[in-house]
Amino acid sequence: MDAMVERLAKMQERYNEISKELLEPEVLADPKRLAALSKEQAGLNQPVEAYQLLVKYLDQISQAQELAQGNDSELKELAQLELAELEPKLQELREHLEILLIPKDPNDDHNALVEIRGAAGGDEGNIFAGDLFRMYVKYFENNGFKYEIMESSESAAGGYTLISFYVKGPSPYGHLKFESGAHRVQRVPKTEAQGRIHTSTATVLVLPEAEEADIDIDEADLEIETHRSSGAGGQHINKTDSAVRITHKPTGISVNCQDGRSQHDNRATAMRLIRARVLEELNRQQEEKQGAERRAKIGTGDRAEKIRTYNYPQNRVTDHRIGLTLNQLDRIMEGRLDEVIDALLAEEQRRKLAGE
């Protein structure tokens, strides 16, 4: 308890320092500094409020214990009643604080870049990639997220060989980070005359948006090309070189964006993608050198790792990482993913509390 109180006291001190800094004219004149301090203070709000309540409870318990040691029988009885009421409250607050003080993933509040690809199963894999995209869109609509398509390649049979999109809202990466991996579907394809169940997969990759401060990309390392966009998009797009392809020469990572309304929009989107993908690759290389796991999280986030199975005949979804099975496939495909995502976040929290 002493270590917790000491840590919380330092957080209270930092909170007060920020309050003073936010009133300084030079901070008010610097939008970036102002935003950074405001964000830091917002992250301290809950622990500081809980700390103030903790101090109050500890003070009340100390006074009650003192009275309980006295000679006045009536006061002793009252003190014991107060202790019986306060001690469970203190324990509940302590458990709440343990959760609040779990180290947070600094990327959780970042916007997310999501990429879905049809994988094994040919046309059926692409169709399932489209089904997953629609599932996520409905989840966003249900939970106050907004999304923008950045890159897409439709499949002739339906769905997508590739679709990537940008997600904004309350902690997008924090909610979606465990979606990375291979999603397996078991169902009877529309093209199957014999009614046999086929297994196909689509892969999902979720990256946190890399801010400019996170990675410094040398302009000389980028090859930027413009070209006419292909596929749907309207005649005005096909008449101009509005599509943008950017290649990061040192890593060979390349992105192509053509769904924006202008070359300027597509270039901004391509740079957003390049920053995130290059940062991911550099982190992967560094962790390989250190012999560490690619990510300290549930699963590796590798798209080759099978994370979830969607079984249509039995209306069943199974998340293999946490052994969660729900007979609610119909609801989940309509974007009711909360139970799955909440369970994954709870497991992450449990592991952090256990020091894993």
CSV table of C-alpha atoms in Angstrom, one decimal:
chain,number,residue,atom,x,y,z
A,1,MET,CA,0.0,0.0,0.0
A,2,ASP,CA,2.8,2.4,0.9
A,3,ALA,CA,4.4,2.1,-2.6
A,4,MET,CA,1.0,2.7,-4.2
A,5,VAL,CA,0.4,5.8,-2.1
A,6,GLU,CA,3.8,7.1,-2.9
A,7,ARG,CA,3.3,6.6,-6.6
A,8,LEU,CA,-0.1,8.3,-6.5
A,9,ALA,CA,1.3,11.2,-4.5
A,10,LYS,CA,3.8,11.8,-7.3
A,11,MET,CA,0.9,11.7,-9.9
A,12,GLN,CA,-1.0,14.3,-7.8
A,13,GLU,CA,2.2,16.5,-7.8
A,14,ARG,CA,2.6,16.2,-11.5
A,15,TYR,CA,-1.1,17.0,-12.0
A,16,ASN,CA,-0.7,20.2,-10.0
A,17,GLU,CA,2.5,21.1,-12.0
A,18,ILE,CA,0.6,20.8,-15.3
A,19,SER,CA,-2.3,22.9,-13.9
A,20,LYS,CA,0.2,25.7,-13.3
A,21,GLU,CA,1.9,25.2,-16.7
A,22,LEU,CA,-1.4,25.4,-18.5
A,23,LEU,CA,-1.8,29.0,-17.3
A,24,GLU,CA,1.6,30.2,-18.6
A,25,PRO,CA,1.4,32.6,-21.6
A,26,GLU,CA,4.1,30.7,-23.5
A,27,VAL,CA,2.2,27.4,-23.2
A,28,LEU,CA,-1.1,29.0,-24.2
A,29,ALA,CA,0.7,30.4,-27.3
A,30,ASP,CA,2.1,27.0,-28.3
A,31,PRO,CA,-0.8,24.8,-29.5
A,32,LYS,CA,1.3,21.5,-29.6
A,33,ARG,CA,2.6,22.0,-26.1
A,34,LEU,CA,-0.9,23.0,-24.9
A,35,ALA,CA,-2.4,19.8,-26.5
A,36,ALA,CA,0.4,17.6,-25.1
A,37,LEU,CA,0.0,18.9,-21.5
A,38,SER,CA,-3.8,18.8,-21.7
A,39,LYS,CA,-3.6,15.1,-22.8
A,40,GLU,CA,-1.2,14.2,-20.1
A,41,GLN,CA,-3.4,15.9,-17.4
A,42,ALA,CA,-6.5,14.1,-18.8
A,43,GLY,CA,-4.7,10.8,-18.3
A,44,LEU,CA,-4.0,11.7,-14.7
A,45,ASN,CA,-7.6,12.7,-13.8
A,46,GLN,CA,-8.9,9.3,-12.7
A,47,PRO,CA,-5.9,8.2,-10.6
A,48,VAL,CA,-5.7,11.6,-8.9
A,49,GLU,CA,-9.4,11.6,-8.0
A,50,ALA,CA,-9.1,8.0,-6.7
A,51,TYR,CA,-6.0,9.1,-4.7
A,52,GLN,CA,-7.9,11.9,-3.0
A,53,LEU,CA,-10.6,9.4,-2.0
A,54,LEU,CA,-7.9,7.0,-0.8
A,55,VAL,CA,-6.3,9.7,1.4
A,56,LYS,CA,-9.8,10.4,2.9
A,57,TYR,CA,-10.5,6.8,3.6
A,58,LEU,CA,-7.1,6.2,5.2
A,59,ASP,CA,-7.6,9.3,7.4
A,60,GLN,CA,-11.0,8.2,8.5
A,61,ILE,CA,-9.8,4.6,9.2
A,62,SER,CA,-6.9,6.0,11.3
A,63,GLN,CA,-9.2,8.1,13.4
A,64,ALA,CA,-11.7,5.2,13.9
A,65,GLN,CA,-8.8,2.9,14.9
A,66,GLU,CA,-7.7,5.5,17.5
A,67,LEU,CA,-11.2,5.7,18.9
A,68,ALA,CA,-11.5,1.9,19.0
A,69,GLN,CA,-8.5,1.7,21.3
A,70,GLY,CA,-10.1,4.2,23.8
A,71,ASN,CA,-11.9,3.5,27.0
A,72,ASP,CA,-15.3,5.0,26.0
A,73,SER,CA,-17.4,1.9,25.2
A,74,GLU,CA,-20.0,3.8,23.2
A,75,LEU,CA,-17.3,5.5,21.0
A,76,LYS,CA,-15.5,2.1,20.6
A,77,GLU,CA,-18.7,0.6,19.3
A,78,LEU,CA,-19.3,3.5,16.9
A,79,ALA,CA,-15.7,3.3,15.7
A,80,GLN,CA,-15.9,-0.5,15.1
A,81,LEU,CA,-19.1,0.1,13.0
A,82,GLU,CA,-17.3,2.7,11.0
A,83,LEU,CA,-14.3,0.5,10.4
A,84,ALA,CA,-16.6,-2.4,9.3
A,85,GLU,CA,-18.0,0.0,6.7
A,86,LEU,CA,-14.7,1.7,5.6
A,87,GLU,CA,-12.4,-1.3,5.3
A,88,PRO,CA,-14.4,-3.0,2.4
A,89,LYS,CA,-14.6,0.4,0.7
A,90,LEU,CA,-10.8,0.7,1.0
A,91,GLN,CA,-10.2,-2.7,-0.4
A,92,GLU,CA,-12.5,-2.0,-3.3
A,93,LEU,CA,-10.8,1.3,-4.0
A,94,ARG,CA,-7.4,-0.4,-3.8
A,95,GLU,CA,-8.4,-3.0,-6.4
A,96,HIS,CA,-9.7,-0.2,-8.6
A,97,LEU,CA,-6.4,1.7,-8.3
A,98,GLU,CA,-4.4,-1.5,-9.2
A,99,ILE,CA,-6.3,-1.5,-12.5
A,100,LEU,CA,-5.8,2.3,-13.0
A,101,LEU,CA,-2.1,2.0,-12.4
A,102,ILE,CA,-1.5,-0.8,-14.9
A,103,PRO,CA,1.0,0.6,-17.5
A,104,LYS,CA,-1.0,1.6,-20.5
A,105,ASP,CA,0.0,0.8,-24.1
A,106,PRO,CA,1.0,4.3,-25.4
A,107,ASN,CA,-0.5,3.4,-28.7
A,108,ASP,CA,-4.0,2.7,-27.4
A,109,ASP,CA,-5.2,6.2,-27.9
A,110,HIS,CA,-3.8,6.4,-31.5
A,111,ASN,CA,-6.0,6.2,-34.5
A,112,ALA,CA,-5.8,2.8,-36.2
A,113,LEU,CA,-4.9,1.7,-39.7
A,114,VAL,CA,-6.6,-1.6,-40.6
A,115,GLU,CA,-5.8,-3.8,-43.6
A,116,ILE,CA,-7.9,-6.8,-44.6
A,117,ARG,CA,-6.9,-9.3,-47.3
A,118,GLY,CA,-8.5,-12.3,-48.8
A,119,ALA,CA,-6.2,-15.3,-48.1
A,120,ALA,CA,-6.7,-19.0,-48.4
A,121,GLY,CA,-9.8,-20.2,-50.3
A,122,GLY,CA,-9.6,-18.0,-53.4
A,123,ASP,CA,-12.9,-16.2,-54.2
A,124,GLU,CA,-14.4,-17.4,-50.9
A,125,GLY,CA,-11.5,-15.8,-48.9
A,126,ASN,CA,-12.0,-12.5,-50.7
A,127,ILE,CA,-15.8,-12.7,-50.1
A,128,PHE,CA,-15.1,-13.3,-46.4
A,129,ALA,CA,-12.7,-10.3,-46.4
A,130,GLY,CA,-15.6,-8.2,-47.5
A,131,ASP,CA,-17.8,-9.7,-44.8
A,132,LEU,CA,-15.2,-8.8,-42.1
A,133,PHE,CA,-15.0,-5.3,-43.4
A,134,ARG,CA,-18.8,-4.9,-43.1
A,135,MET,CA,-18.7,-6.4,-39.6
A,136,TYR,CA,-16.1,-3.8,-38.5
A,137,VAL,CA,-18.1,-1.0,-40.2
A,138,LYS,CA,-21.2,-2.0,-38.2
A,139,TYR,CA,-19.1,-2.2,-35.0
A,140,PHE,CA,-17.8,1.4,-35.7
A,141,GLU,CA,-21.4,2.7,-36.2
A,142,ASN,CA,-22.5,1.1,-32.9
A,143,ASN,CA,-19.6,2.5,-30.9
A,144,GLY,CA,-19.0,6.0,-32.2
A,145,PHE,CA,-16.0,5.4,-34.5
A,146,LYS,CA,-15.5,7.0,-37.9
A,147,TYR,CA,-13.6,5.4,-40.7
A,148,GLU,CA,-12.1,6.3,-44.1
A,149,ILE,CA,-11.2,3.8,-46.8
A,150,MET,CA,-7.6,4.3,-47.9
A,151,GLU,CA,-6.9,1.5,-50.3
A,152,SER,CA,-9.2,-1.1,-51.9
A,153,SER,CA,-9.1,-3.7,-54.6
A,154,GLU,CA,-12.4,-5.4,-55.2
A,155,SER,CA,-12.7,-9.1,-56.2
A,156,ALA,CA,-14.6,-10.0,-59.3
A,157,ALA,CA,-16.6,-12.6,-57.2
A,158,GLY,CA,-17.4,-10.1,-54.5
A,159,GLY,CA,-15.5,-8.9,-51.4
A,160,TYR,CA,-12.0,-7.7,-51.6
A,161,THR,CA,-8.5,-9.0,-52.3
A,162,LEU,CA,-7.4,-6.0,-50.2
A,163,ILE,CA,-9.1,-3.2,-48.3
A,164,SER,CA,-7.4,-0.8,-45.9
A,165,PHE,CA,-9.1,1.9,-43.8
A,166,TYR,CA,-8.3,4.5,-41.2
A,167,VAL,CA,-10.3,4.5,-37.9
A,168,LYS,CA,-10.8,7.5,-35.6
A,169,GLY,CA,-12.6,7.7,-32.3
A,170,PRO,CA,-12.2,6.8,-28.6
A,171,SER,CA,-9.0,4.7,-28.4
A,172,PRO,CA,-9.3,3.0,-31.9
A,173,TYR,CA,-6.1,1.1,-31.7
A,174,GLY,CA,-6.8,0.1,-28.1
A,175,HIS,CA,-10.1,-1.5,-29.2
A,176,LEU,CA,-8.9,-3.1,-32.4
A,177,LYS,CA,-5.3,-4.2,-31.7
A,178,PHE,CA,-6.2,-7.8,-31.0
A,179,GLU,CA,-7.9,-8.2,-34.4
A,180,SER,CA,-4.6,-8.8,-36.1
A,181,GLY,CA,-4.2,-12.3,-37.4
A,182,ALA,CA,-5.9,-15.0,-39.6
A,183,HIS,CA,-9.7,-15.1,-39.4
A,184,ARG,CA,-11.0,-18.5,-40.5
A,185,VAL,CA,-14.5,-19.1,-41.9
A,186,GLN,CA,-16.3,-22.4,-42.2
A,187,ARG,CA,-19.4,-22.3,-44.4
A,188,VAL,CA,-21.0,-23.5,-47.6
A,189,PRO,CA,-20.0,-21.2,-50.5
A,190,LYS,CA,-22.8,-19.9,-52.8
A,191,THR,CA,-20.9,-21.6,-55.6
A,192,GLU,CA,-20.9,-25.0,-53.9
A,193,ALA,CA,-23.5,-27.2,-55.6
A,194,GLN,CA,-23.1,-30.2,-53.3
A,195,GLY,CA,-23.6,-28.2,-50.1
A,196,ARG,CA,-20.2,-29.0,-48.7
A,197,ILE,CA,-18.6,-26.9,-46.0
A,198,HIS,CA,-15.4,-25.1,-47.1
A,199,THR,CA,-12.8,-23.5,-44.9
A,200,SER,CA,-11.3,-20.2,-46.1
A,201,THR,CA,-9.4,-17.4,-44.4
A,202,ALA,CA,-8.9,-13.6,-44.5
A,203,THR,CA,-6.1,-11.8,-42.8
A,204,VAL,CA,-6.3,-8.7,-40.7
A,205,LEU,CA,-3.5,-6.3,-39.8
A,206,VAL,CA,-4.1,-3.5,-37.3
A,207,LEU,CA,-1.4,-0.8,-36.9
A,208,PRO,CA,-1.4,2.3,-34.7
A,209,GLU,CA,-1.1,5.5,-36.7
A,210,ALA,CA,2.5,6.7,-36.5
A,211,GLU,CA,2.7,10.4,-35.6
A,212,GLU,CA,5.5,12.4,-37.2
A,213,ALA,CA,7.3,12.5,-33.8
A,214,ASP,CA,7.3,8.7,-33.7
A,215,ILE,CA,9.4,8.2,-36.8
A,216,ASP,CA,11.7,10.4,-38.9
A,217,ILE,CA,11.5,9.4,-42.6
A,218,ASP,CA,14.0,11.0,-44.9
A,219,GLU,CA,12.2,12.4,-48.0
A,220,ALA,CA,15.2,11.2,-50.0
A,221,ASP,CA,14.3,7.6,-49.1
A,222,LEU,CA,10.8,8.0,-50.7
A,223,GLU,CA,9.9,7.4,-54.3
A,224,ILE,CA,6.7,9.2,-55.0
A,225,GLU,CA,4.7,8.5,-58.3
A,226,THR,CA,1.4,9.7,-59.5
A,227,HIS,CA,-0.8,7.9,-61.9
A,228,ARG,CA,-4.4,7.6,-63.0
A,229,SER,CA,-6.6,5.6,-60.7
A,230,SER,CA,-8.2,2.4,-61.9
A,231,GLY,CA,-11.6,0.9,-61.2
A,232,ALA,CA,-14.6,2.6,-59.8
A,233,GLY,CA,-14.3,6.2,-58.7
A,234,GLY,CA,-15.9,8.4,-61.3
A,235,GLN,CA,-14.7,9.8,-64.7
A,236,HIS,CA,-13.1,12.9,-63.1
A,237,ILE,CA,-10.7,10.6,-61.3
A,238,ASN,CA,-9.6,8.7,-64.3
A,239,LYS,CA,-8.9,11.8,-66.3
A,240,THR,CA,-6.2,13.1,-63.9
A,241,ASP,CA,-3.1,11.6,-62.2
A,242,SER,CA,-4.8,11.7,-58.8
A,243,ALA,CA,-3.6,8.3,-57.5
A,244,VAL,CA,-0.4,8.3,-55.5
A,245,ARG,CA,2.1,5.4,-55.0
A,246,ILE,CA,4.9,5.9,-52.4
A,247,THR,CA,7.7,3.5,-52.0
A,248,HIS,CA,10.1,3.5,-49.0
A,249,LYS,CA,13.3,2.5,-50.7
A,250,PRO,CA,15.3,1.2,-47.7
A,251,THR,CA,12.5,-1.3,-46.7
A,252,GLY,CA,10.9,-1.8,-50.1
A,253,ILE,CA,7.5,-1.0,-48.5
A,254,SER,CA,5.1,0.4,-51.0
A,255,VAL,CA,1.5,1.8,-50.8
A,256,ASN,CA,-0.9,2.9,-53.4
A,257,CYS,CA,-3.8,5.2,-52.7
A,258,GLN,CA,-6.4,6.2,-55.2
A,259,ASP,CA,-9.7,6.5,-53.3
A,260,GLY,CA,-9.3,10.1,-52.2
A,261,ARG,CA,-11.0,13.0,-54.0
A,262,SER,CA,-7.7,14.6,-55.0
A,263,GLN,CA,-4.0,13.9,-55.5
A,264,HIS,CA,-3.4,15.9,-52.2
A,265,ASP,CA,-5.8,13.6,-50.3
A,266,ASN,CA,-4.2,10.5,-51.7
A,267,ARG,CA,-0.7,11.7,-50.9
A,268,ALA,CA,-1.6,12.5,-47.3
A,269,THR,CA,-3.2,9.0,-46.9
A,270,ALA,CA,-0.2,7.3,-48.5
A,271,MET,CA,2.2,9.1,-46.1
A,272,ARG,CA,0.0,8.1,-43.2
A,273,LEU,CA,0.2,4.4,-44.3
A,274,ILE,CA,4.0,4.6,-45.1
A,275,ARG,CA,4.8,6.0,-41.6
A,276,ALA,CA,2.8,3.3,-39.9
A,277,ARG,CA,4.1,0.4,-42.0
A,278,VAL,CA,7.8,1.5,-41.9
A,279,LEU,CA,7.6,2.0,-38.1
A,280,GLU,CA,6.1,-1.5,-37.7
A,281,GLU,CA,8.9,-3.0,-39.9
A,282,LEU,CA,11.6,-1.2,-38.0
A,283,ASN,CA,10.2,-2.3,-34.6
A,284,ARG,CA,10.0,-5.9,-36.0
A,285,GLN,CA,13.6,-5.8,-37.0
A,286,GLN,CA,14.7,-4.4,-33.7
A,287,GLU,CA,12.8,-7.0,-31.7
A,288,GLU,CA,14.3,-9.8,-33.9
A,289,LYS,CA,17.8,-8.6,-33.1
A,290,GLN,CA,17.0,-8.6,-29.4
A,291,GLY,CA,15.5,-12.1,-29.7
A,292,ALA,CA,12.2,-10.8,-28.2
A,293,GLU,CA,8.7,-11.7,-29.2
A,294,ARG,CA,7.3,-9.5,-31.9
A,295,ARG,CA,4.8,-8.0,-29.6
A,296,ALA,CA,4.1,-8.4,-25.8
A,297,LYS,CA,0.4,-9.0,-26.3
A,298,ILE,CA,-2.2,-11.7,-26.7
A,299,GLY,CA,-0.9,-13.5,-29.7
A,300,THR,CA,1.9,-12.1,-31.9
A,301,GLY,CA,-0.3,-10.0,-34.2
A,302,ASP,CA,1.2,-12.0,-37.1
A,303,ARG,CA,-1.3,-12.4,-39.9
A,304,ALA,CA,-0.3,-16.1,-40.2
A,305,GLU,CA,-1.6,-16.8,-36.7
A,306,LYS,CA,-5.1,-18.2,-36.7
A,307,ILE,CA,-6.9,-16.2,-34.0
A,308,ARG,CA,-10.6,-16.8,-34.6
A,309,THR,CA,-13.0,-19.2,-36.4
A,310,TYR,CA,-16.5,-18.2,-37.7
A,311,ASN,CA,-18.6,-21.4,-38.1
A,312,TYR,CA,-21.8,-20.6,-40.0
A,313,PRO,CA,-23.6,-23.9,-39.8
A,314,GLN,CA,-23.4,-23.8,-36.0
A,315,ASN,CA,-23.8,-20.0,-35.7
A,316,ARG,CA,-20.6,-20.2,-33.6
A,317,VAL,CA,-17.5,-17.9,-33.2
A,318,THR,CA,-14.4,-19.1,-31.3
A,319,ASP,CA,-11.5,-16.9,-30.3
A,320,HIS,CA,-8.7,-19.4,-30.0
A,321,ARG,CA,-6.4,-17.2,-27.9
A,322,ILE,CA,-8.6,-17.0,-24.9
A,323,GLY,CA,-10.8,-20.1,-25.4
A,324,LEU,CA,-13.9,-17.9,-25.9
A,325,THR,CA,-16.8,-19.6,-27.8
A,326,LEU,CA,-20.1,-17.7,-28.5
A,327,ASN,CA,-23.1,-19.1,-30.4
A,328,GLN,CA,-23.8,-15.6,-31.7
A,329,LEU,CA,-22.2,-15.5,-35.1
A,330,ASP,CA,-25.3,-13.8,-36.6
A,331,ARG,CA,-25.0,-10.9,-34.0
A,332,ILE,CA,-21.3,-10.7,-34.3
A,333,MET,CA,-21.4,-10.3,-38.1
A,334,GLU,CA,-23.8,-7.4,-37.5
A,335,GLY,CA,-21.1,-5.6,-35.5
A,336,ARG,CA,-21.9,-6.8,-32.0
A,337,LEU,CA,-18.3,-7.5,-31.3
A,338,ASP,CA,-18.2,-5.9,-27.8
A,339,GLU,CA,-18.3,-9.2,-25.9
A,340,VAL,CA,-15.3,-10.5,-27.8
A,341,ILE,CA,-13.3,-7.3,-27.6
A,342,ASP,CA,-14.1,-6.8,-24.0
A,343,ALA,CA,-12.9,-10.3,-23.2
A,344,LEU,CA,-9.6,-9.8,-25.0
A,345,LEU,CA,-9.0,-6.5,-23.1
A,346,ALA,CA,-9.9,-8.2,-19.8
A,347,GLU,CA,-7.3,-10.9,-20.5
A,348,GLU,CA,-4.7,-8.3,-21.3
A,349,GLN,CA,-5.5,-6.6,-18.0
A,350,ARG,CA,-5.3,-9.9,-16.1
A,351,ARG,CA,-1.9,-10.6,-17.6
A,352,LYS,CA,-0.5,-7.2,-16.7
A,353,LEU,CA,-1.8,-7.5,-13.2
A,354,ALA,CA,-0.1,-10.9,-12.9
A,355,GLY,CA,3.1,-9.4,-14.3
A,356,GLU,CA,3.1,-11.6,-17.4
